[in-house]
Short mmCIF file of C-alpha atoms and ligand atoms in Angstrom, two decimals:
data_model
loop_
_atom_site.label_atom_id
_atom_site.label_comp_id
_atom_site.label_asym_id
_atom_site.label_seq_id
_atom_site.Cartn_x
_atom_site.Cartn_y
_atom_site.Cartn_z
CA MET A 1 6.83 13.81 10.36
CA ASP A 2 7.74 13.77 6.28
CA ASP A 3 5.70 11.24 3.88
CA GLY A 4 7.68 9.61 2.27
CA VAL A 5 8.25 8.46 -0.79
CA HIS A 6 6.30 7.59 -3.25
CA CYS A 7 6.69 4.83 -4.32
CA ASP A 8 4.57 3.74 -6.60
CA ASN A 9 5.30 6.17 -8.58
CA LEU A 10 8.87 4.85 -8.92
CA MET A 11 8.15 1.02 -9.52
CA VAL A 12 6.00 2.04 -13.03
CA ARG A 13 8.49 3.61 -14.13
CA TYR A 14 10.69 1.53 -12.59
CA THR A 15 8.54 -1.47 -15.33
CA THR A 16 8.38 1.18 -17.55
CA ASP A 17 12.12 1.03 -18.72
CA VAL A 18 12.43 -2.66 -18.12
CA ILE A 19 9.57 -2.95 -21.13
CA GLY A 20 10.28 -0.48 -23.11
CA SER A 21 13.81 -1.72 -23.60
CA VAL A 22 12.96 -5.75 -23.98
CA ALA A 23 9.34 -4.71 -26.14
CA PHE A 24 10.70 -2.48 -28.10
CA GLY A 25 14.36 -1.63 -28.26
CA LEU A 26 13.41 2.01 -26.35
CA LYS A 27 15.77 3.20 -23.60
CA CYS A 28 12.80 4.66 -21.97
CA ASN A 29 14.71 6.25 -18.97
CA SER A 30 11.72 7.15 -16.60
CA LEU A 31 13.06 7.24 -13.95
CA LYS A 32 15.35 9.28 -14.31
CA GLU A 33 12.99 12.17 -16.40
CA PRO A 34 9.60 11.11 -15.00
CA ASN A 35 7.50 13.82 -18.58
CA CYS A 36 8.93 11.05 -21.34
CA GLU A 37 6.70 10.51 -23.43
CA PHE A 38 6.33 6.97 -22.36
CA ARG A 39 5.38 7.28 -19.27
CA GLU A 40 2.78 10.14 -19.73
CA ILE A 41 1.82 7.58 -22.39
CA GLY A 42 1.75 4.19 -20.01
CA GLU A 43 -0.36 7.07 -17.35
CA LYS A 44 -2.78 7.18 -19.75
CA LEU A 45 -3.22 3.81 -20.50
CA CYS A 46 -3.75 2.45 -17.04
CA TYR A 47 -6.77 5.26 -15.91
CA TYR A 48 -10.06 3.58 -17.43
CA ARG A 49 -12.61 6.11 -19.77
CA TYR A 50 -15.29 4.46 -17.49
CA SER A 51 -16.05 3.82 -13.82
CA MET A 52 -15.45 -0.40 -13.46
CA PRO A 53 -19.20 -0.79 -13.11
CA ILE A 54 -19.34 0.08 -17.22
CA VAL A 55 -15.77 -1.87 -17.65
CA SER A 56 -17.96 -4.63 -15.91
CA LEU A 57 -21.25 -4.11 -18.38
CA MET A 58 -18.55 -3.82 -21.01
CA ASN A 59 -16.59 -7.43 -20.87
CA LEU A 60 -19.75 -9.68 -20.62
CA PHE A 61 -21.38 -7.53 -23.64
CA PRO A 62 -19.04 -6.09 -25.70
CA ASN A 63 -20.62 -6.50 -29.17
CA LEU A 64 -22.44 -3.67 -27.80
CA PHE A 65 -20.98 -1.75 -26.32
CA ARG A 66 -18.61 -1.52 -29.76
CA LYS A 67 -21.82 -0.62 -31.97
CA LEU A 68 -22.61 2.09 -28.81
CA GLY A 69 -19.28 3.87 -29.91
CA PHE A 70 -17.78 2.48 -26.29
CA LYS A 71 -13.40 3.15 -26.35
CA ILE A 72 -11.26 1.83 -23.55
CA ILE A 73 -7.94 2.82 -25.37
CA ILE A 74 -7.51 6.44 -26.95
CA GLU A 75 -7.02 6.88 -30.20
CA GLU A 76 -3.60 8.87 -28.65
CA VAL A 77 -2.59 5.86 -27.07
CA SER A 78 -3.06 3.81 -29.70
CA GLN A 79 -0.98 6.69 -31.93
CA PHE A 80 1.44 6.93 -30.70
CA PHE A 81 2.05 3.01 -30.48
CA PHE A 82 0.61 2.30 -34.11
CA ARG A 83 4.93 5.17 -34.91
CA VAL A 84 6.89 3.52 -32.01
CA VAL A 85 6.57 1.22 -34.08
CA ARG A 86 6.47 1.96 -36.73
CA GLU A 87 9.61 3.93 -36.14
CA ALA A 88 11.13 1.41 -35.29
CA VAL A 89 11.39 -1.51 -37.29
CA ASP A 90 11.94 0.91 -40.37
CA TYR A 91 14.90 1.65 -38.32
CA ARG A 92 16.13 -1.78 -37.96
CA ASP A 93 15.00 -3.17 -41.86
CA ARG A 94 17.00 0.12 -42.93
CA THR A 95 20.16 -0.87 -40.43
CA GLY A 96 19.63 -4.18 -40.31
CA GLU A 97 19.91 -3.48 -36.31
CA GLN A 98 19.01 -7.02 -34.57
CA ARG A 99 18.48 -7.27 -30.96
CA LYS A 100 17.75 -10.19 -28.09
CA ASP A 101 14.25 -8.40 -28.00
CA TYR A 102 11.31 -8.66 -28.61
CA LEU A 103 10.71 -6.63 -31.38
CA ASN A 104 12.97 -9.06 -33.08
CA ILE A 105 11.61 -12.35 -32.55
CA LEU A 106 7.43 -10.07 -33.74
CA MET A 107 9.65 -9.10 -36.84
CA GLU A 108 11.30 -12.30 -37.93
CA LEU A 109 7.35 -14.14 -37.13
CA ARG A 110 6.93 -10.98 -40.28
CA LYS A 111 9.55 -12.84 -42.91
CA LEU A 112 7.69 -16.85 -42.92
CA ASN A 113 6.47 -17.77 -45.96
CA THR A 114 3.68 -19.12 -44.77
CA ALA A 115 -0.11 -17.80 -43.91
CA ASP A 116 1.38 -17.65 -39.85
CA ASN A 117 3.17 -14.36 -41.14
CA LEU A 118 2.71 -11.48 -39.03
CA THR A 119 1.38 -8.12 -41.00
CA MET A 120 2.74 -4.48 -39.34
CA ASP A 121 -1.29 -4.48 -37.89
CA GLU A 122 -0.64 -8.02 -36.49
CA ILE A 123 3.34 -6.67 -35.06
CA THR A 124 2.16 -3.29 -33.55
CA ALA A 125 -1.07 -5.03 -31.64
CA GLN A 126 1.66 -7.46 -29.73
CA ALA A 127 3.74 -5.02 -29.10
CA PHE A 128 0.83 -3.10 -27.87
CA VAL A 129 -0.68 -6.16 -25.03
CA PHE A 130 2.98 -7.11 -24.37
CA PHE A 131 3.75 -3.30 -22.85
CA VAL A 132 -0.15 -3.38 -21.68
CA GLY A 133 0.27 -6.62 -19.38
CA GLY A 134 3.68 -5.73 -18.57
CA PHE A 135 4.42 -3.20 -16.92
CA GLU A 136 1.59 -1.27 -14.50
CA THR A 137 0.87 -4.87 -13.34
CA SER A 138 3.71 -5.58 -11.76
CA ALA A 139 4.44 -2.50 -11.12
CA SER A 140 1.50 -2.99 -9.19
CA VAL A 141 2.62 -5.77 -7.62
CA LEU A 142 5.92 -4.53 -6.64
CA SER A 143 4.07 -1.90 -4.94
CA PHE A 144 1.72 -3.42 -3.03
CA CYS A 145 4.60 -5.69 -1.53
CA LEU A 146 6.71 -2.48 -0.40
CA TYR A 147 3.79 -1.88 1.67
CA GLU A 148 2.57 -4.83 3.61
CA LEU A 149 6.80 -5.47 4.06
CA ALA A 150 6.30 -1.99 5.52
CA LEU A 151 3.15 -2.94 7.67
CA ASN A 152 4.94 -6.48 8.14
CA GLN A 153 8.85 -5.58 9.54
CA ASN A 154 10.52 -9.39 10.42
CA ILE A 155 8.91 -10.58 6.81
CA GLN A 156 11.01 -7.93 5.45
CA GLU A 157 13.82 -8.81 7.38
CA LYS A 158 13.48 -12.19 6.70
CA ALA A 159 13.33 -11.25 2.82
CA ARG A 160 15.70 -9.62 3.41
CA ARG A 161 18.78 -12.19 5.27
CA GLU A 162 17.59 -14.64 2.21
CA ILE A 163 18.14 -12.02 -0.07
CA ASN A 164 21.63 -10.82 1.01
CA GLU A 165 23.06 -14.62 1.42
CA ILE A 166 21.56 -15.32 -1.71
CA ILE A 167 23.77 -12.10 -3.58
CA ALA A 168 26.93 -12.87 -1.71
CA GLN A 169 27.44 -16.53 -3.03
CA HIS A 170 26.86 -14.81 -6.86
CA ASP A 171 29.11 -11.45 -6.83
CA GLY A 172 26.88 -9.30 -4.38
CA LYS A 173 24.94 -9.01 -7.67
CA PRO A 174 21.03 -9.65 -7.62
CA THR A 175 21.22 -11.32 -11.40
CA TYR A 176 18.71 -13.89 -12.95
CA GLU A 177 20.50 -16.64 -11.67
CA ALA A 178 20.30 -15.94 -8.16
CA VAL A 179 16.66 -14.28 -8.01
CA LYS A 180 15.96 -17.89 -9.44
CA GLU A 181 17.06 -19.44 -5.23
CA MET A 182 15.30 -16.44 -3.87
CA LYS A 183 12.31 -19.28 -2.72
CA TYR A 184 10.84 -17.17 0.23
CA LEU A 185 10.75 -13.37 -1.98
CA LEU A 186 8.57 -15.38 -4.55
CA GLN A 187 6.54 -16.88 -1.83
CA VAL A 188 6.16 -13.30 -0.59
CA MET A 189 5.25 -11.61 -4.12
CA TYR A 190 3.25 -15.72 -4.93
CA GLU A 191 0.95 -14.08 -1.29
CA THR A 192 1.16 -9.92 -2.40
CA ILE A 193 -0.21 -11.04 -5.48
CA ARG A 194 -3.12 -13.02 -3.69
CA MET A 195 -3.93 -10.43 -1.17
CA TYR A 196 -3.66 -8.12 -4.51
CA SER A 197 -4.80 -8.94 -7.33
CA VAL A 198 -3.73 -6.51 -10.44
CA VAL A 199 -6.74 -8.64 -12.01
CA PRO A 200 -9.28 -9.12 -10.21
CA GLY A 201 -11.22 -10.76 -12.79
CA LEU A 202 -11.13 -13.84 -15.32
CA VAL A 203 -13.22 -13.00 -18.05
CA ARG A 204 -14.65 -17.28 -20.46
CA LYS A 205 -17.78 -18.11 -22.20
CA THR A 206 -19.02 -21.37 -21.96
CA ALA A 207 -17.98 -24.27 -24.19
CA GLU A 208 -20.84 -26.21 -23.54
CA ASP A 209 -23.67 -26.28 -20.72
CA TYR A 210 -22.04 -26.35 -17.19
CA ILE A 211 -23.91 -28.28 -14.78
CA VAL A 212 -22.60 -26.06 -11.19
CA SER A 213 -21.41 -29.74 -9.23
CA ASN A 214 -24.44 -30.26 -6.52
CA THR A 215 -26.60 -28.40 -7.52
CA ASN A 216 -29.13 -28.25 -10.12
CA TYR A 217 -28.44 -24.72 -11.58
CA VAL A 218 -26.86 -24.80 -15.26
CA ILE A 219 -24.80 -22.38 -17.12
CA GLU A 220 -26.00 -22.06 -20.76
CA LYS A 221 -22.63 -22.70 -23.56
CA GLY A 222 -22.05 -19.29 -24.81
CA THR A 223 -22.45 -17.19 -21.63
CA THR A 224 -19.52 -15.01 -20.03
CA VAL A 225 -18.39 -15.50 -16.91
CA ILE A 226 -16.50 -13.99 -14.55
CA ILE A 227 -14.65 -15.74 -12.50
CA PRO A 228 -14.16 -13.55 -8.51
CA LEU A 229 -10.32 -13.31 -7.39
CA ASP A 230 -10.86 -12.78 -4.57
CA ALA A 231 -13.85 -14.84 -3.49
CA ILE A 232 -11.50 -17.19 -3.92
CA HIS A 233 -8.24 -15.25 -2.59
CA TYR A 234 -10.59 -14.20 1.33
CA ASP A 235 -12.38 -17.04 1.63
CA PRO A 236 -11.43 -18.91 5.05
CA ASP A 237 -11.98 -22.41 3.77
CA ILE A 238 -9.29 -21.74 2.23
CA TYR A 239 -6.81 -19.23 3.58
CA PRO A 240 -7.27 -18.86 7.35
CA ASN A 241 -7.29 -16.22 8.29
CA PRO A 242 -7.40 -14.19 4.72
CA GLU A 243 -6.53 -10.68 5.86
CA GLN A 244 -3.49 -11.34 7.12
CA PHE A 245 -0.17 -10.84 5.08
CA ASP A 246 2.33 -14.43 5.02
CA PRO A 247 4.33 -15.73 3.01
CA GLU A 248 4.42 -19.26 4.81
CA ARG A 249 1.56 -19.89 3.34
CA PHE A 250 3.37 -20.76 0.20
CA THR A 251 6.15 -22.81 0.91
CA LYS A 252 6.09 -26.25 -1.27
CA THR A 253 4.28 -28.42 0.93
CA GLU A 254 1.66 -25.10 2.01
CA VAL A 255 0.28 -25.31 -2.01
CA GLU A 256 1.09 -28.38 -2.67
CA ASN A 257 -2.04 -29.00 -0.06
CA ARG A 258 -4.65 -27.43 -1.89
CA HIS A 259 -6.67 -27.38 -5.14
CA PRO A 260 -4.76 -26.47 -7.89
CA MET A 261 -6.96 -23.48 -8.85
CA ALA A 262 -6.91 -21.88 -5.13
CA TRP A 263 -4.69 -19.36 -6.41
CA LEU A 264 -5.22 -18.10 -10.03
CA GLY A 265 -3.20 -14.61 -9.64
CA PHE A 266 -2.01 -15.62 -13.26
CA GLY A 267 -4.56 -16.91 -13.80
CA ARG A 268 -4.74 -20.38 -15.85
CA GLY A 269 -5.53 -22.53 -18.72
CA GLY A 270 -4.59 -21.81 -22.57
CA ARG A 271 -5.61 -17.83 -21.66
CA ALA A 272 -2.91 -17.60 -18.93
CA CYS A 273 -0.76 -15.19 -18.02
CA ILE A 274 1.84 -15.03 -20.73
CA GLY A 275 4.31 -13.07 -18.71
CA TYR A 276 4.40 -14.90 -15.76
CA ARG A 277 8.39 -16.38 -15.51
CA PHE A 278 9.50 -12.91 -16.86
CA ALA A 279 7.03 -10.97 -13.95
CA GLU A 280 8.84 -13.24 -11.34
CA VAL A 281 12.34 -12.18 -12.45
CA GLN A 282 11.56 -8.21 -13.39
CA VAL A 283 9.75 -8.09 -9.40
CA LEU A 284 12.40 -10.32 -7.61
CA ILE A 285 15.39 -8.55 -8.80
CA GLY A 286 13.20 -5.38 -8.21
CA LEU A 287 12.82 -6.43 -4.78
CA SER A 288 16.66 -7.46 -4.40
CA LEU A 289 17.52 -4.61 -5.25
CA LEU A 290 15.74 -2.43 -3.22
CA LEU A 291 15.58 -4.23 -0.48
CA LYS A 292 19.04 -5.06 0.03
CA ASN A 293 19.90 -0.94 0.17
CA PHE A 294 16.40 0.20 1.99
CA ARG A 295 14.13 -0.26 4.76
CA PHE A 296 10.34 0.53 4.19
CA SER A 297 8.48 1.52 7.14
CA PRO A 298 5.08 3.44 7.03
CA THR A 299 4.23 7.12 7.53
CA GLN A 300 0.83 9.36 8.61
CA LYS A 301 0.98 9.41 4.60
CA THR A 302 0.40 5.76 4.48
CA GLN A 303 -3.26 4.45 3.89
CA ILE A 304 -3.72 2.41 6.23
CA PRO A 305 -6.02 0.08 5.22
CA MET A 306 -5.08 -0.15 1.74
CA LYS A 307 -7.83 1.45 -0.78
CA PHE A 308 -7.97 0.46 -4.29
CA ASN A 309 -8.16 3.03 -7.53
CA MET A 310 -11.40 2.31 -8.86
CA TYR A 311 -10.42 4.08 -12.61
CA LYS A 312 -7.77 2.02 -13.38
CA LEU A 313 -6.81 -0.55 -15.76
CA PHE A 314 -5.02 -3.57 -13.43
CA ARG A 315 -5.70 -2.81 -9.69
CA GLY A 316 -3.77 0.02 -7.85
CA PRO A 317 -3.68 1.73 -4.92
CA GLU A 318 -6.63 4.14 -4.88
CA LYS A 319 -3.98 6.79 -2.93
CA GLY A 320 -0.35 6.22 -4.23
CA VAL A 321 1.97 3.88 -1.61
CA TYR A 322 4.47 6.18 0.44
CA LEU A 323 6.68 5.60 2.73
CA LYS A 324 9.82 6.33 5.07
CA VAL A 325 12.87 4.81 2.70
CA GLU A 326 16.03 4.62 5.00
CA LYS A 327 19.37 3.39 2.84
CA LEU A 328 20.90 1.31 5.11
C1 LIG B 1 2.89 -9.25 -11.63
C2 LIG B 1 2.54 -9.41 -13.01
C3 LIG B 1 1.51 -10.00 -13.06
C4 LIG B 1 0.15 -10.73 -13.14
C5 LIG B 1 -0.65 -11.07 -11.73
C6 LIG B 1 -0.52 -10.88 -14.67
C7 LIG B 1 -2.27 -11.46 -14.39
C8 LIG B 1 -2.21 -11.81 -15.53
C9 LIG B 1 -3.64 -12.13 -15.46
C10 LIG B 1 -4.76 -12.55 -13.87
C11 LIG B 1 -4.23 -12.89 -16.69
C12 LIG B 1 -5.53 -13.54 -17.36
C13 LIG B 1 -4.94 -14.22 -17.05
C14 LIG B 1 -6.06 -15.74 -17.46
O1 LIG B 1 -7.96 -14.77 -17.51
O2 LIG B 1 -6.17 -16.62 -17.40
C15 LIG B 1 -2.67 -12.36 -17.91
C16 LIG B 1 -2.56 -11.79 -18.52
C17 LIG B 1 -2.80 -11.39 -19.82
N1 LIG B 1 -0.74 -11.43 -18.66
FE1 LIG B 1 -0.23 -11.28 -17.92
N2 LIG B 1 0.23 -10.49 -15.62
C18 LIG B 1 1.69 -9.89 -14.69
C19 LIG B 1 2.63 -9.49 -16.10
C20 LIG B 1 2.53 -9.41 -16.63
C21 LIG B 1 3.51 -9.06 -17.87
C22 LIG B 1 5.05 -8.70 -17.07
C23 LIG B 1 3.25 -9.46 -18.92
C24 LIG B 1 4.35 -9.42 -20.65
C25 LIG B 1 5.30 -8.38 -20.31
C26 LIG B 1 2.24 -9.68 -19.48
C27 LIG B 1 1.09 -10.11 -20.65
C28 LIG B 1 -0.31 -11.04 -19.91
C29 LIG B 1 -0.25 -11.21 -21.53
C30 LIG B 1 0.30 -11.03 -23.30
C31 LIG B 1 -1.47 -11.49 -20.83
C32 LIG B 1 -2.92 -12.33 -22.05
C33 LIG B 1 -3.38 -13.16 -22.68
C34 LIG B 1 -4.37 -13.55 -23.74
O3 LIG B 1 -4.94 -12.88 -23.51
O4 LIG B 1 -4.45 -14.42 -24.26
N3 LIG B 1 1.63 -9.85 -18.36
N4 LIG B 1 -1.93 -11.38 -17.08
#
């Protein structure tokens, strides 16, 4: 039997191409040229140099680790981004080229005659954060989603039916307007993120002393707190039979009947994910094209149950997602 297609490798190349274009105005072409520089840097960026327990300690005691000289991002990666952004900005300054992308917005903010105008370093940092947050997260969600759909053929079929019906009303194309109508596919995405939070812990610092309800326990002001998403997303009192992949948990009624913090896949509050609408569009368009054209099923190489890679910046599969892909 064939090992199947290395799906997570393809997904990350798709999202790299999308973010490269939207954030930097660059044609990365990593789907066609797997060894392009952007993909190589993206790959280096996504692996920690330290294991997860050390990274958790770095999150809890950032100043201490900074003093000890620990760095999450390696020098080669930061140099690359400084160069790419500087070149793109210089080019646009020279030629007057305008593109409807994130870099253009940042360049406009540079021209403001107020204290809010951005420096070159700030433009680079913003573009960098957008890139980091934008490709690996969505790629992992796409891969985990294909994995669950391969194991749950009836759900895959239901999602495909919805895609075909809606696309037929939009000239056969998964446009922005079309994917916005795909309610079931969005439920599939939310259920995927429930089971596979790509950012497994939200980090916060308490602004004041906090008494934990119904206890005498006080979390003192200034304490770093890590909110573990799996503990909530796999709580059987909130999600019965939590190991089961079931997009019906995310119908409008089901969501309204739950506590608003029962699903934290994009975080919450002032520091929640700024790219969540973008992520939804990117993931839904990717899924629509894939499910419309291909059927996914497991092979002997598919890792069941799924295990995670402990060295990745965002949660990803330990041994890749290998699936049989049949053209429809
Ligand atoms: C399905 C894909 C994605 C998931 C599951 C995800 C999830 C998250 C989560 C959980 C956080 C932390 C929120 C908190 O602490 O409350 C976050 C932060 C962030 N995300 Fe996403 N994200 C995704 C896609 C994206 C995309 C596509 C972008 C940009 C294009 C992006 C940009 C960011 C940024 C910049 C932050 C930091 C916000 C801040 O600290 O103020 N994310 N994301």
